PDB file of C-alpha atoms in Angstrom:
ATOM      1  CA  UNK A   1     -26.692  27.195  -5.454  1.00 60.00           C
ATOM      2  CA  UNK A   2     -24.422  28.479  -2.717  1.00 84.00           C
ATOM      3  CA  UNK A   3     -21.378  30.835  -3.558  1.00 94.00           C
ATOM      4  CA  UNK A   4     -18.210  30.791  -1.713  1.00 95.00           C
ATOM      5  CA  UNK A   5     -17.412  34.141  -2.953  1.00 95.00           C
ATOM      6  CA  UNK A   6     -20.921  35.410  -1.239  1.00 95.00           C
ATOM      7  CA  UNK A   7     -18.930  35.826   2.274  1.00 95.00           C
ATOM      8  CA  UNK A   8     -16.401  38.022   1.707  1.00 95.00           C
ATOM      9  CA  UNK A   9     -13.237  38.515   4.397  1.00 94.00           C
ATOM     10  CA  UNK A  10     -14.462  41.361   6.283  1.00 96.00           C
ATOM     11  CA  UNK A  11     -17.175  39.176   7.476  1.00 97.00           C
ATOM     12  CA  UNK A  12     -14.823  37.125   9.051  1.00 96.00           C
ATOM     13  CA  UNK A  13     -13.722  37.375  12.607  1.00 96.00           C
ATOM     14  CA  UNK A  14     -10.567  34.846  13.291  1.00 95.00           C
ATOM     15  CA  UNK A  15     -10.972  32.499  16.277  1.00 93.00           C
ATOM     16  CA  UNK A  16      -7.824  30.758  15.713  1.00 89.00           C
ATOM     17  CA  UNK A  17      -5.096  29.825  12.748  1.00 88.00           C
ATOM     18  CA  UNK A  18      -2.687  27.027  12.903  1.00 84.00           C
ATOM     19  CA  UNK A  19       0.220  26.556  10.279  1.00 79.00           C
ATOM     20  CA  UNK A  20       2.015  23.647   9.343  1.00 70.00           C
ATOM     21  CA  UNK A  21       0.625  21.414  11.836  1.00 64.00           C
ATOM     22  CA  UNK A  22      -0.185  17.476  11.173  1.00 59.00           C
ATOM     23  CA  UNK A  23      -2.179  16.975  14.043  1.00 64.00           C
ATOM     24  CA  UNK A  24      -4.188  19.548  15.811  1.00 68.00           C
ATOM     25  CA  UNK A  25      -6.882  19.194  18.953  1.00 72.00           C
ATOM     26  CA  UNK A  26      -8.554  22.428  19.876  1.00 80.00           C
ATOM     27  CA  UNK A  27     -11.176  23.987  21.599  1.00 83.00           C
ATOM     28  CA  UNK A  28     -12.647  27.047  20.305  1.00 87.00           C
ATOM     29  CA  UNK A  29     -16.233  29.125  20.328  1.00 87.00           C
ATOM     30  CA  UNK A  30     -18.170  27.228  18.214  1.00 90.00           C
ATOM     31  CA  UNK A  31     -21.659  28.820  18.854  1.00 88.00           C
ATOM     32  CA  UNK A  32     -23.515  31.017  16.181  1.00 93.00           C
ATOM     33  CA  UNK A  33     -21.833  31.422  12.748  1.00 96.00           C
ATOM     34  CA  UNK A  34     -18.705  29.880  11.572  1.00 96.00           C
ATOM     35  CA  UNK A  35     -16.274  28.896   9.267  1.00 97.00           C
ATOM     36  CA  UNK A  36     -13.378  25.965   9.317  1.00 96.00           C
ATOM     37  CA  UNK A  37     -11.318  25.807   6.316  1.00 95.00           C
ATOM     38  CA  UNK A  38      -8.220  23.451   5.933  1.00 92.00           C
ATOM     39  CA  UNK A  39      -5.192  24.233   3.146  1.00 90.00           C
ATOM     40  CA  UNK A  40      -3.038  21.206   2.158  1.00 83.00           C
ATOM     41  CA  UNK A  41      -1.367  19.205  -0.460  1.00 79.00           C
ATOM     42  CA  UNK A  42      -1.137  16.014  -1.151  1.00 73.00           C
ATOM     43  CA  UNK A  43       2.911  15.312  -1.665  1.00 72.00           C
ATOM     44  CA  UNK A  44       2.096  11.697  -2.921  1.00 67.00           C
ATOM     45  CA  UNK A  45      -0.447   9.424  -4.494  1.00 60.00           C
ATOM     46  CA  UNK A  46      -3.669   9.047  -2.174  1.00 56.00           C
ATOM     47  CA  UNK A  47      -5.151   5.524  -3.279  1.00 56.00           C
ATOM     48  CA  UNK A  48      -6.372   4.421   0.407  1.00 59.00           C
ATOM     49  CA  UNK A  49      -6.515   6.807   2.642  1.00 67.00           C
ATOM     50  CA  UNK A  50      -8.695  10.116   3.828  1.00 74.00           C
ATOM     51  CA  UNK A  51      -7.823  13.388   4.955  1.00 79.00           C
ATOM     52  CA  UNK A  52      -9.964  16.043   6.508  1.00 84.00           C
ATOM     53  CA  UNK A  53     -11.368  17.411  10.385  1.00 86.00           C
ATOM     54  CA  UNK A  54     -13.562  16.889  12.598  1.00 85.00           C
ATOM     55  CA  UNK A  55     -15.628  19.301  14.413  1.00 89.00           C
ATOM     56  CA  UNK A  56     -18.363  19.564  17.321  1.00 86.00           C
ATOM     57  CA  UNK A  57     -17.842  16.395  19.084  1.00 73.00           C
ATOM     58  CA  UNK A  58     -14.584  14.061  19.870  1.00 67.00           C
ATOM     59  CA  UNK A  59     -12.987  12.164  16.732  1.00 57.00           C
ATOM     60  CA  UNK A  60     -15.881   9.511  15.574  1.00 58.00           C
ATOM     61  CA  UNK A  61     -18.612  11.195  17.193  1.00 62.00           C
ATOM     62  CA  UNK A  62     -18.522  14.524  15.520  1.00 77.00           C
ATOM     63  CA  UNK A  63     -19.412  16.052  12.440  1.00 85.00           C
ATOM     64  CA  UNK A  64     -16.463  15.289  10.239  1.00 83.00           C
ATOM     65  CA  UNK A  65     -15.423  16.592   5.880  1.00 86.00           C
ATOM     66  CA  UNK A  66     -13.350  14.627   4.618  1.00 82.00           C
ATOM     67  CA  UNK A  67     -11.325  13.917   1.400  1.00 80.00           C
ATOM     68  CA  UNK A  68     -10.917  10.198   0.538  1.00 74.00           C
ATOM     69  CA  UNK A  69      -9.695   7.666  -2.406  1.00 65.00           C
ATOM     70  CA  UNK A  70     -11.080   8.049  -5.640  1.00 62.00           C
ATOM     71  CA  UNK A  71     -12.102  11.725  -5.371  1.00 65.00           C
ATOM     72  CA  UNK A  72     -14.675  10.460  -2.899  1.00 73.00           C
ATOM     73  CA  UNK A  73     -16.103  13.526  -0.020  1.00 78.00           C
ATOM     74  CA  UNK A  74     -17.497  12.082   3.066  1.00 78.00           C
ATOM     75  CA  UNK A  75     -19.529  14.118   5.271  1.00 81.00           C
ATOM     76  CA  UNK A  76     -20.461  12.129   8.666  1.00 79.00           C
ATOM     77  CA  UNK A  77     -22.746  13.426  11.446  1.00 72.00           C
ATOM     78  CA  UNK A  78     -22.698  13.408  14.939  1.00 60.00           C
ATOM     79  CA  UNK A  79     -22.370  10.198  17.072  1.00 59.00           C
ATOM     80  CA  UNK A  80     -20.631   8.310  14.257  1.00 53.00           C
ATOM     81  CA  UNK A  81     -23.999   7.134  12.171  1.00 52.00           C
ATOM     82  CA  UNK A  82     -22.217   6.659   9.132  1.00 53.00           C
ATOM     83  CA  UNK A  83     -21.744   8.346   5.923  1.00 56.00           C
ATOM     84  CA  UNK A  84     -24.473  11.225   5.625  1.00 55.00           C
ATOM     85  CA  UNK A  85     -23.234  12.154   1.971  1.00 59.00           C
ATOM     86  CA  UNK A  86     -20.718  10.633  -0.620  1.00 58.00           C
ATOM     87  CA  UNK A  87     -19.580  12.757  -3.141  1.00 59.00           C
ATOM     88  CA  UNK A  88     -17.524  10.918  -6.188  1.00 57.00           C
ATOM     89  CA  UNK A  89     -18.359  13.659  -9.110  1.00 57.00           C
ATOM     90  CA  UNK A  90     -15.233  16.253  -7.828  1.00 62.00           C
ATOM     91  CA  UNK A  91     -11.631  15.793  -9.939  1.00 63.00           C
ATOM     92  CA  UNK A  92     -10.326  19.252  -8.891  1.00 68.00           C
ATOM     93  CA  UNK A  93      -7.081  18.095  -6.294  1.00 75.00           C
ATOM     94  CA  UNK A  94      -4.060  17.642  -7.953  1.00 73.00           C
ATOM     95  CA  UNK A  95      -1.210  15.607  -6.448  1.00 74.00           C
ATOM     96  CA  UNK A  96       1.802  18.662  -4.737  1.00 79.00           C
ATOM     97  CA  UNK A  97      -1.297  21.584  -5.638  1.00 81.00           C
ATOM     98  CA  UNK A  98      -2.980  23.506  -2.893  1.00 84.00           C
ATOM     99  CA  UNK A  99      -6.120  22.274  -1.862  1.00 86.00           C
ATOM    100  CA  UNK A 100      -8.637  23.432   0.568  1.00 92.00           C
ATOM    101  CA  UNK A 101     -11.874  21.879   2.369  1.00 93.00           C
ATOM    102  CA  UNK A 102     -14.107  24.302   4.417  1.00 96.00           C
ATOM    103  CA  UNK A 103     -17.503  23.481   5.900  1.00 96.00           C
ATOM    104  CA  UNK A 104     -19.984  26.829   6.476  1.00 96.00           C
ATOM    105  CA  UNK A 105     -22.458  27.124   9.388  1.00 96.00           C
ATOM    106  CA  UNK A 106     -25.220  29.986   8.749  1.00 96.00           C
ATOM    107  CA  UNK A 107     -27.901  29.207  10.894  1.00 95.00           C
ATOM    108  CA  UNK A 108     -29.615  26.050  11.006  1.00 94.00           C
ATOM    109  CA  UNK A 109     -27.106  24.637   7.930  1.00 93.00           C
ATOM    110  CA  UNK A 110     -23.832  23.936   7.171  1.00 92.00           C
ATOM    111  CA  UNK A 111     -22.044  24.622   3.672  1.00 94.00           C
ATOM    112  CA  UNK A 112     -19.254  22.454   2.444  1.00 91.00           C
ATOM    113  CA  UNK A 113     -16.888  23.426   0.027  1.00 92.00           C
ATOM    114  CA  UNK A 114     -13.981  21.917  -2.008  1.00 90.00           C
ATOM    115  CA  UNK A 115     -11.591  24.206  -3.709  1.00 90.00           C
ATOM    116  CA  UNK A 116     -14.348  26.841  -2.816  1.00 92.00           C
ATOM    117  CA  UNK A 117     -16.673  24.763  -5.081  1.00 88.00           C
ATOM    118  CA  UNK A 118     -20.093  24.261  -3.119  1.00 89.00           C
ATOM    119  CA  UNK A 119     -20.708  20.559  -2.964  1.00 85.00           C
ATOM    120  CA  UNK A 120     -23.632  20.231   0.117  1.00 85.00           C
ATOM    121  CA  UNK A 121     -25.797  21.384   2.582  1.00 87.00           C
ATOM    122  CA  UNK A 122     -26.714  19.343   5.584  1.00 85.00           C
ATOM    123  CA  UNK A 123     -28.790  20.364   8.793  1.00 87.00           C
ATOM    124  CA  UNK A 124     -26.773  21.546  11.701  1.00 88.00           C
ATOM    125  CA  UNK A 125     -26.899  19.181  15.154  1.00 80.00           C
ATOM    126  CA  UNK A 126     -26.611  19.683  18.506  1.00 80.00           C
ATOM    127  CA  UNK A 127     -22.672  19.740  19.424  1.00 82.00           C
ATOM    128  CA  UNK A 128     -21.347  17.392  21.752  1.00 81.00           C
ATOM    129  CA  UNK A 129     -18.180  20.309  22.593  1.00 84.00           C
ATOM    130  CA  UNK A 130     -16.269  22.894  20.773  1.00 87.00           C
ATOM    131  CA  UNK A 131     -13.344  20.668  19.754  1.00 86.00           C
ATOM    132  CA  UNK A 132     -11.939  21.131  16.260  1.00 88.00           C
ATOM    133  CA  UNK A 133      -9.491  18.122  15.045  1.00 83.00           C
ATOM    134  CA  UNK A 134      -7.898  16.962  11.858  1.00 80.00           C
ATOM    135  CA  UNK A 135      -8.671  13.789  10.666  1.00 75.00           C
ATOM    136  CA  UNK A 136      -6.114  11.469   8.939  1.00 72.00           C
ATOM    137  CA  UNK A 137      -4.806   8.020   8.233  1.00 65.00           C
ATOM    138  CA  UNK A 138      -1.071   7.821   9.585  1.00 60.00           C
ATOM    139  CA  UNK A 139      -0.123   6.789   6.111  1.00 57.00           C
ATOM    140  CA  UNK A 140      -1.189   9.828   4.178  1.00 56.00           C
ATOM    141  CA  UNK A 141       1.470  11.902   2.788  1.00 60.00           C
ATOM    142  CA  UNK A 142       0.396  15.724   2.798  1.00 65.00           C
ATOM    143  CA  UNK A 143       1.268  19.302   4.330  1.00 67.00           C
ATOM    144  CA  UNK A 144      -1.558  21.208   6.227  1.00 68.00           C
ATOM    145  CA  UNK A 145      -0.394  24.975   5.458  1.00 67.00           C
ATOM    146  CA  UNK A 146      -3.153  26.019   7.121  1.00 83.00           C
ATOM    147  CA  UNK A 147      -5.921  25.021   8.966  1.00 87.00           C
ATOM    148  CA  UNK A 148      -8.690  28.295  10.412  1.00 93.00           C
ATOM    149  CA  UNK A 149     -11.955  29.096  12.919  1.00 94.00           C
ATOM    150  CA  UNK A 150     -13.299  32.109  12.001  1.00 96.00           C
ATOM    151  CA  UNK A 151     -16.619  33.366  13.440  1.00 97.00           C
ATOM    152  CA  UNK A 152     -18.496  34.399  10.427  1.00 96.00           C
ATOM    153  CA  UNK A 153     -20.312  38.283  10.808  1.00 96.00           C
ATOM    154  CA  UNK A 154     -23.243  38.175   8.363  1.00 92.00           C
TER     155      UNK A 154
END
C-alpha cells in the first residue's frame, strides 16, 4: 500500500500553482518525477457530470483522473483507449467540502490519490507533450482553489 504522507513537502520542487481558475491549459516540465494535485469543491449536487485533469497529451488523448457521478474515479490512458480503471468503492467528497485529486509519477508508475487516500497504480506511457489541463463538463458547479506541478525530489 502506497502512503501519501511518505513524500513529505521538502521533496517538492513547485513547477507552477494556479488559484481559482475554471479552466487552465499549460505547459510545464513534465520529465522525471512529479506531482499534479487539484483542490476543489463541489458547490452543488454532481449526478451527471465529471471533474478532474488531464495530463501528458492534448484533452482525449492524454492520461486523464477524474471524479465522476456516483463516487465513480476514472483513470484513462493515453490516446483515448477508454477507461483503464473504475473506482466506485470511495464516499469521502462531500457536497461545499474541500476535495483534492493528485496523481504521483515515481519512476515507471503513477500514484493516484483521492483525499490523499491511495486508490491505484498504473504504468507510466510515453507522453505525447507536457500539457497539463482540467477536465470538466460545462455544467458542473465547483471552485478549483488550487490546482499544482511540482517536480517531486526523492
Amino acid at each position: 500500500i502506497v502512503d501519501y504522507n511518505d513524500i513529505t513537502e521538502d521533496q517538492k520542487e513547485p513547477l507552477f500553482e494556479v488559484e481559482n481558475r475554471v479552466k487552465l491549459f499549460r505547459s510545464t516540465d513534465l520529465s522525471g518525477d512529479f506531482e499534479i494535485e487539484m483542490e476543489f469543491i463541489f458547490t452543488h449536487n454532481f449526478l451527471s457530470h465529471a471533474l478532474g485533469f488531464y495530463w501528458g497529451g492534448f484533452s482525449e488523448k492524454s492520461m486523464t483522473f477524474a471524479f465522476s457521478t456516483g463516487n465513480l474515479f476514472i483513470i484513462n490512458r493515453l490516446e483515448g483507449y477508454g477507461v483503464l480503471r473504475a473506482y466506485e468503492s470511495f464516499n469521502g467528497f462531500r457536497l461545499n467540502q474541500p476535495c483534492k485529486l493528485t496523481v504521483r509519477r515515481i519512476g515507471d508508475k503513477y500514484y493516484y490519490f483521492a483525499n490523499e487516500q491511495f486508490l491505484y497504480w498504473s504504468e507510466v506511457e510515453p507522453m505525447k507533450s507536457n500539457a497539463v489541463e482540467i477536465y470538466q463538463n460545462e455544467a458542473f458547479q465547483y471552485e478549483v482553489p488550487r490546482l499544482s506541478v511540482k517536480r517531486l525530489i526523492l
